GROMACS .gro file of C-alpha atoms in nm:
model
  264
    1MET     CA    1   5.897 -10.437  11.982
    2TYR     CA    2   6.020 -10.633  12.285
    3ASN     CA    3   5.883 -10.747  12.621
    4PHE     CA    4   5.845 -10.490  12.896
    5GLU     CA    5   5.636 -10.435  13.208
    6PHE     CA    6   5.339 -10.198  13.191
    7SER     CA    7   5.154 -10.025  13.474
    8LYS     CA    8   4.876  -9.768  13.479
    9PRO     CA    9   4.862  -9.607  13.824
   10GLU     CA   10   4.561  -9.404  13.929
   11THR     CA   11   4.733  -9.155  14.163
   12ILE     CA   12   5.045  -8.941  14.146
   13GLN     CA   13   5.189  -9.118  14.449
   14ASP     CA   14   5.141  -9.458  14.290
   15ALA     CA   15   5.305  -9.329  13.971
   16VAL     CA   16   5.602  -9.201  14.171
   17GLU     CA   17   5.640  -9.539  14.339
   18ALA     CA   18   5.623  -9.719  14.004
   19MET     CA   19   5.893  -9.492  13.866
   20LYS     CA   20   6.134  -9.611  14.135
   21SER     CA   21   6.175  -9.950  13.969
   22ASP     CA   22   6.490 -10.008  13.764
   23GLY     CA   23   6.454  -9.915  13.399
   24ALA     CA   24   6.116  -9.744  13.444
   25GLN     CA   25   6.004  -9.478  13.197
   26ALA     CA   26   5.706  -9.246  13.228
   27LEU     CA   27   5.460  -9.273  12.939
   28GLY     CA   28   5.234  -8.986  12.837
   29GLY     CA   29   5.061  -9.016  12.502
   30GLY     CA   30   5.347  -9.221  12.358
   31GLN     CA   31   5.372  -9.014  12.041
   32THR     CA   32   5.752  -9.004  12.061
   33LEU     CA   33   5.845  -9.282  12.301
   34LEU     CA   34   5.662  -9.572  12.133
   35PRO     CA   35   5.805  -9.511  11.782
   36THR     CA   36   6.147  -9.476  11.944
   37MET     CA   37   6.102  -9.811  12.116
   38LYS     CA   38   5.987  -9.975  11.793
   39GLN     CA   39   6.311  -9.863  11.631
   40ARG     CA   40   6.507  -9.997  11.931
   41LEU     CA   41   6.648  -9.652  12.001
   42ALA     CA   42   6.512  -9.678  12.356
   43SER     CA   43   6.448  -9.990  12.562
   44PRO     CA   44   6.291  -9.914  12.900
   45GLU     CA   45   6.222 -10.221  13.112
   46SER     CA   46   5.885 -10.088  13.226
   47LEU     CA   47   5.641  -9.819  13.116
   48VAL     CA   48   5.443  -9.619  13.370
   49SER     CA   49   5.137  -9.473  13.197
   50LEU     CA   50   5.029  -9.139  13.341
   51CYS     CA   51   4.703  -9.117  13.146
   52GLY     CA   52   4.508  -9.293  13.420
   53VAL     CA   53   4.596  -9.034  13.686
   54ALA     CA   54   4.275  -8.828  13.699
   55GLU     CA   55   4.431  -8.546  13.904
   56MET     CA   56   4.678  -8.485  13.619
   57VAL     CA   57   4.409  -8.429  13.356
   58GLY     CA   58   4.223  -8.105  13.288
   59VAL     CA   59   4.249  -7.727  13.275
   60CYS     CA   60   4.151  -7.484  13.551
   61GLU     CA   61   4.198  -7.120  13.648
   62ASP     CA   62   4.301  -6.976  13.983
   63ASP     CA   63   4.229  -6.643  14.150
   64ALA     CA   64   4.575  -6.508  14.065
   65GLY     CA   65   4.510  -6.510  13.690
   66ASN     CA   66   4.696  -6.833  13.617
   67LEU     CA   67   4.588  -7.128  13.406
   68SER     CA   68   4.685  -7.469  13.539
   69VAL     CA   69   4.707  -7.756  13.291
   70GLY     CA   70   4.748  -8.112  13.417
   71GLY     CA   71   5.053  -8.292  13.283
   72ALA     CA   72   4.846  -8.576  13.135
   73THR     CA   73   4.606  -8.341  12.954
   74SER     CA   74   4.590  -8.409  12.582
   75HIS     CA   75   4.647  -8.143  12.318
   76ALA     CA   76   4.281  -8.172  12.215
   77GLN     CA   77   4.168  -8.110  12.572
   78VAL     CA   78   4.390  -7.802  12.600
   79ALA     CA   79   4.251  -7.673  12.271
   80ASP     CA   80   3.896  -7.714  12.402
   81GLN     CA   81   3.925  -7.624  12.769
   82ALA     CA   82   4.166  -7.329  12.742
   83ALA     CA   83   3.984  -7.159  12.454
   84LYS     CA   84   3.817  -6.892  12.670
   85SER     CA   85   4.085  -6.832  12.932
   86TYR     CA   86   4.399  -6.850  12.716
   87PRO     CA   87   4.304  -6.843  12.344
   88ALA     CA   88   4.665  -6.832  12.220
   89LEU     CA   89   4.755  -7.149  12.408
   90ALA     CA   90   4.437  -7.321  12.288
   91ALA     CA   91   4.506  -7.223  11.927
   92LEU     CA   92   4.862  -7.357  11.954
   93ALA     CA   93   4.735  -7.690  12.087
   94ALA     CA   94   4.471  -7.712  11.815
   95ASN     CA   95   4.741  -7.697  11.545
   96ILE     CA   96   4.972  -7.968  11.679
   97GLY     CA   97   5.005  -8.269  11.449
   98ASP     CA   98   4.686  -8.433  11.331
   99PRO     CA   99   4.369  -8.542  11.518
  100ALA     CA  100   4.524  -8.871  11.627
  101VAL     CA  101   4.827  -8.694  11.775
  102ARG     CA  102   4.613  -8.427  11.941
  103ASN     CA  103   4.393  -8.687  12.108
  104ARG     CA  104   4.682  -8.899  12.237
  105GLY     CA  105   4.973  -8.661  12.293
  106THR     CA  106   4.997  -8.478  12.625
  107ILE     CA  107   5.142  -8.146  12.733
  108GLY     CA  108   5.357  -8.312  12.998
  109GLY     CA  109   5.497  -8.560  12.749
  110SER     CA  110   5.582  -8.285  12.504
  111LEU     CA  111   5.759  -8.073  12.764
  112ALA     CA  112   5.946  -8.370  12.908
  113ASN     CA  113   6.067  -8.472  12.562
  114ASN     CA  114   6.155  -8.111  12.466
  115ASP     CA  115   6.182  -8.169  12.094
  116PRO     CA  116   6.361  -7.864  11.944
  117ALA     CA  117   6.072  -7.816  11.698
  118ALA     CA  118   5.781  -7.877  11.937
  119CYS     CA  119   5.521  -7.607  12.001
  120TYR     CA  120   5.457  -7.631  12.377
  121PRO     CA  121   5.811  -7.530  12.477
  122ALA     CA  122   5.754  -7.196  12.301
  123ALA     CA  123   5.426  -7.148  12.487
  124ALA     CA  124   5.579  -7.234  12.824
  125LEU     CA  125   5.887  -7.017  12.777
  126GLY     CA  126   5.693  -6.735  12.613
  127SER     CA  127   5.440  -6.732  12.896
  128GLY     CA  128   5.696  -6.755  13.175
  129ALA     CA  129   5.520  -7.072  13.287
  130SER     CA  130   5.612  -7.291  13.581
  131ILE     CA  131   5.656  -7.665  13.534
  132ILE     CA  132   5.525  -7.844  13.843
  133THR     CA  133   5.663  -8.188  13.922
  134ASN     CA  134   5.601  -8.435  14.202
  135THR     CA  135   5.889  -8.279  14.395
  136ARG     CA  136   5.928  -7.913  14.297
  137GLU     CA  137   5.837  -7.615  14.079
  138ILE     CA  138   6.068  -7.517  13.792
  139ALA     CA  139   6.052  -7.183  13.612
  140ALA     CA  140   6.043  -7.221  13.235
  141ASP     CA  141   6.355  -7.003  13.208
  142ASP     CA  142   6.542  -7.270  13.407
  143TYR     CA  143   6.367  -7.577  13.271
  144PHE     CA  144   6.485  -7.595  12.908
  145THR     CA  145   6.856  -7.676  12.904
  146GLY     CA  146   6.921  -7.785  12.544
  147MET     CA  147   6.801  -8.000  12.256
  148PHE     CA  148   6.594  -8.282  12.410
  149GLU     CA  149   6.733  -8.179  12.748
  150THR     CA  150   6.553  -8.042  13.053
  151ALA     CA  151   6.608  -7.984  13.422
  152LEU     CA  152   6.398  -8.291  13.508
  153ALA     CA  153   6.557  -8.563  13.717
  154GLU     CA  154   6.512  -8.919  13.593
  155ASP     CA  155   6.240  -9.002  13.845
  156GLU     CA  156   6.048  -8.671  13.820
  157ILE     CA  157   5.699  -8.649  13.674
  158ILE     CA  158   5.542  -8.333  13.532
  159THR     CA  159   5.214  -8.316  13.723
  160SER     CA  160   5.097  -7.978  13.589
  161VAL     CA  161   5.203  -7.661  13.411
  162ARG     CA  162   5.101  -7.318  13.541
  163PHE     CA  163   5.065  -7.041  13.283
  164PRO     CA  164   5.033  -6.675  13.385
  165VAL     CA  165   4.767  -6.547  13.144
  166PRO     CA  166   4.896  -6.240  12.951
  167GLN     CA  167   4.716  -5.929  12.836
  168ALA     CA  168   4.765  -6.045  12.477
  169ALA     CA  169   4.943  -6.336  12.311
  170ASN     CA  170   4.976  -6.509  11.977
  171TYR     CA  171   5.164  -6.805  11.831
  172GLN     CA  172   5.278  -6.806  11.471
  173LYS     CA  173   5.400  -7.133  11.324
  174PHE     CA  174   5.560  -7.208  10.989
  175ASP     CA  175   5.518  -7.582  10.988
  176GLN     CA  176   5.691  -7.861  10.805
  177PRO     CA  177   5.393  -8.004  10.615
  178ALA     CA  178   5.481  -8.373  10.656
  179SER     CA  179   5.542  -8.376  11.031
  180ARG     CA  180   5.344  -8.064  11.133
  181PHE     CA  181   5.635  -7.976  11.362
  182ALA     CA  182   5.750  -7.615  11.353
  183LEU     CA  183   6.012  -7.530  11.096
  184VAL     CA  184   6.002  -7.212  11.303
  185GLY     CA  185   5.745  -7.109  11.565
  186VAL     CA  186   5.726  -6.783  11.760
  187PHE     CA  187   5.517  -6.722  12.071
  188VAL     CA  188   5.471  -6.358  12.176
  189ALA     CA  189   5.308  -6.270  12.509
  190LYS     CA  190   5.249  -5.921  12.645
  191TYR     CA  191   5.230  -5.872  13.022
  192ALA     CA  192   5.197  -5.562  13.236
  193ASP     CA  193   5.566  -5.581  13.325
  194GLY     CA  194   5.703  -5.661  12.979
  195VAL     CA  195   5.695  -5.874  12.667
  196ARG     CA  196   5.826  -6.227  12.618
  197VAL     CA  197   5.922  -6.373  12.279
  198ALA     CA  198   6.001  -6.744  12.257
  199VAL     CA  199   6.126  -6.921  11.944
  200THR     CA  200   6.108  -7.292  11.864
  201GLY     CA  201   6.224  -7.494  11.564
  202ALA     CA  202   6.507  -7.259  11.472
  203SER     CA  203   6.803  -7.331  11.697
  204ASN     CA  204   7.022  -7.634  11.759
  205GLY     CA  205   7.008  -7.534  12.123
  206GLY     CA  206   6.631  -7.579  12.135
  207VAL     CA  207   6.370  -7.323  12.233
  208PHE     CA  208   6.504  -6.977  12.327
  209ARG     CA  209   6.395  -6.625  12.410
  210TRP     CA  210   6.472  -6.348  12.162
  211SER     CA  211   6.585  -6.083  12.409
  212GLU     CA  212   6.645  -5.808  12.151
  213ALA     CA  213   6.286  -5.832  12.031
  214GLU     CA  214   6.157  -5.836  12.388
  215ALA     CA  215   6.344  -5.514  12.464
  216ALA     CA  216   6.218  -5.343  12.150
  217LEU     CA  217   5.858  -5.450  12.205
  218GLY     CA  218   5.872  -5.349  12.569
  219GLY     CA  219   5.917  -4.991  12.458
  220ASP     CA  220   5.689  -5.001  12.156
  221PHE     CA  221   5.455  -5.296  12.114
  222SER     CA  222   5.424  -5.282  11.738
  223ALA     CA  223   5.544  -5.482  11.440
  224ALA     CA  224   5.748  -5.179  11.332
  225ALA     CA  225   5.950  -5.201  11.653
  226VAL     CA  226   6.104  -5.533  11.547
  227SER     CA  227   6.113  -5.481  11.170
  228GLY     CA  228   6.463  -5.334  11.182
  229LEU     CA  229   6.616  -5.594  11.408
  230GLY     CA  230   6.882  -5.826  11.275
  231ALA     CA  231   6.850  -6.200  11.291
  232PRO     CA  232   6.860  -6.341  11.644
  233SER     CA  233   7.197  -6.472  11.751
  234GLY     CA  234   7.236  -6.844  11.800
  235ASP     CA  235   7.326  -7.169  11.631
  236MET     CA  236   7.051  -7.201  11.372
  237ILE     CA  237   6.944  -7.542  11.242
  238GLU     CA  238   7.064  -7.627  10.891
  239ASP     CA  239   6.884  -7.913  10.718
  240LEU     CA  240   6.708  -8.012  10.396
  241HIS     CA  241   6.402  -7.810  10.498
  242GLY     CA  242   6.582  -7.477  10.531
  243SER     CA  243   6.912  -7.305  10.591
  244GLY     CA  244   7.007  -7.125  10.910
  245ALA     CA  245   6.968  -6.791  10.733
  246TYR     CA  246   6.620  -6.888  10.617
  247ARG     CA  247   6.515  -6.985  10.969
  248ALA     CA  248   6.657  -6.661  11.110
  249HIS     CA  249   6.456  -6.469  10.851
  250LEU     CA  250   6.141  -6.659  10.949
  251VAL     CA  251   6.193  -6.569  11.315
  252GLY     CA  252   6.163  -6.201  11.227
  253VAL     CA  253   5.866  -6.250  10.995
  254LEU     CA  254   5.671  -6.463  11.241
  255THR     CA  255   5.746  -6.231  11.532
  256ARG     CA  256   5.600  -5.939  11.340
  257ARG     CA  257   5.294  -6.141  11.247
  258ALA     CA  258   5.240  -6.246  11.609
  259VAL     CA  259   5.264  -5.887  11.729
  260GLU     CA  260   5.019  -5.775  11.461
  261ALA     CA  261   4.779  -6.050  11.563
  262CYS     CA  262   4.797  -5.917  11.919
  263GLY     CA  263   4.692  -5.574  11.792
  264GLY     CA  264   5.040  -5.423  11.789
   0.00000   0.00000   0.00000
């Protein structure tokens, strides 16, 4: 490691001010950033911890049927506090990493990092969530722009994430046993106006929506409706854990399982 400045602001405004310094980097749970720094793959001059900002921690519901999750809320807190209002999101959070990761990692940190095999991007995109920052609101459809890439500006902070709660939802994850990241993960959410299917872990382009499956399920919300669909188009990841064809196959299998778990 090397020398750097560290600050732990207590308000969003103080965090925004701290981020204005040259070489500043926001720090959530540090599950990705700190190992990266140890390997000298990143070298921010100062870290601005967001875990001390109380208004960015916690889960609450509003009258419009949305669930708001603070950007500094840990995976373990999401698993606990969202269990009644959004069980599919809570179950996803409960299966991220191991207990140490779940108690340190944050939803805002995960979405800001946008690892192509992370679980939260599938939940956000599959739910049609809105990512709220200190300056604006970004629809999930516009937020994810590529592998490890998002629409965030360098000085933006994810203060909360707003999830419209669906009629039914389920997340199916085929995880890589060493890392617990998704080899492939599929989040299916059924709303009154349609179905959303988001896939993580499969594509070199990062998380994506499987539009063909959404169209099929919109007309017939059943596993049979997607059983005849071909593999989703896209640049599938090829690595030692699985070929592109294998991942494409898993997308179909996990989508059917998610629909079945929703009662379809």
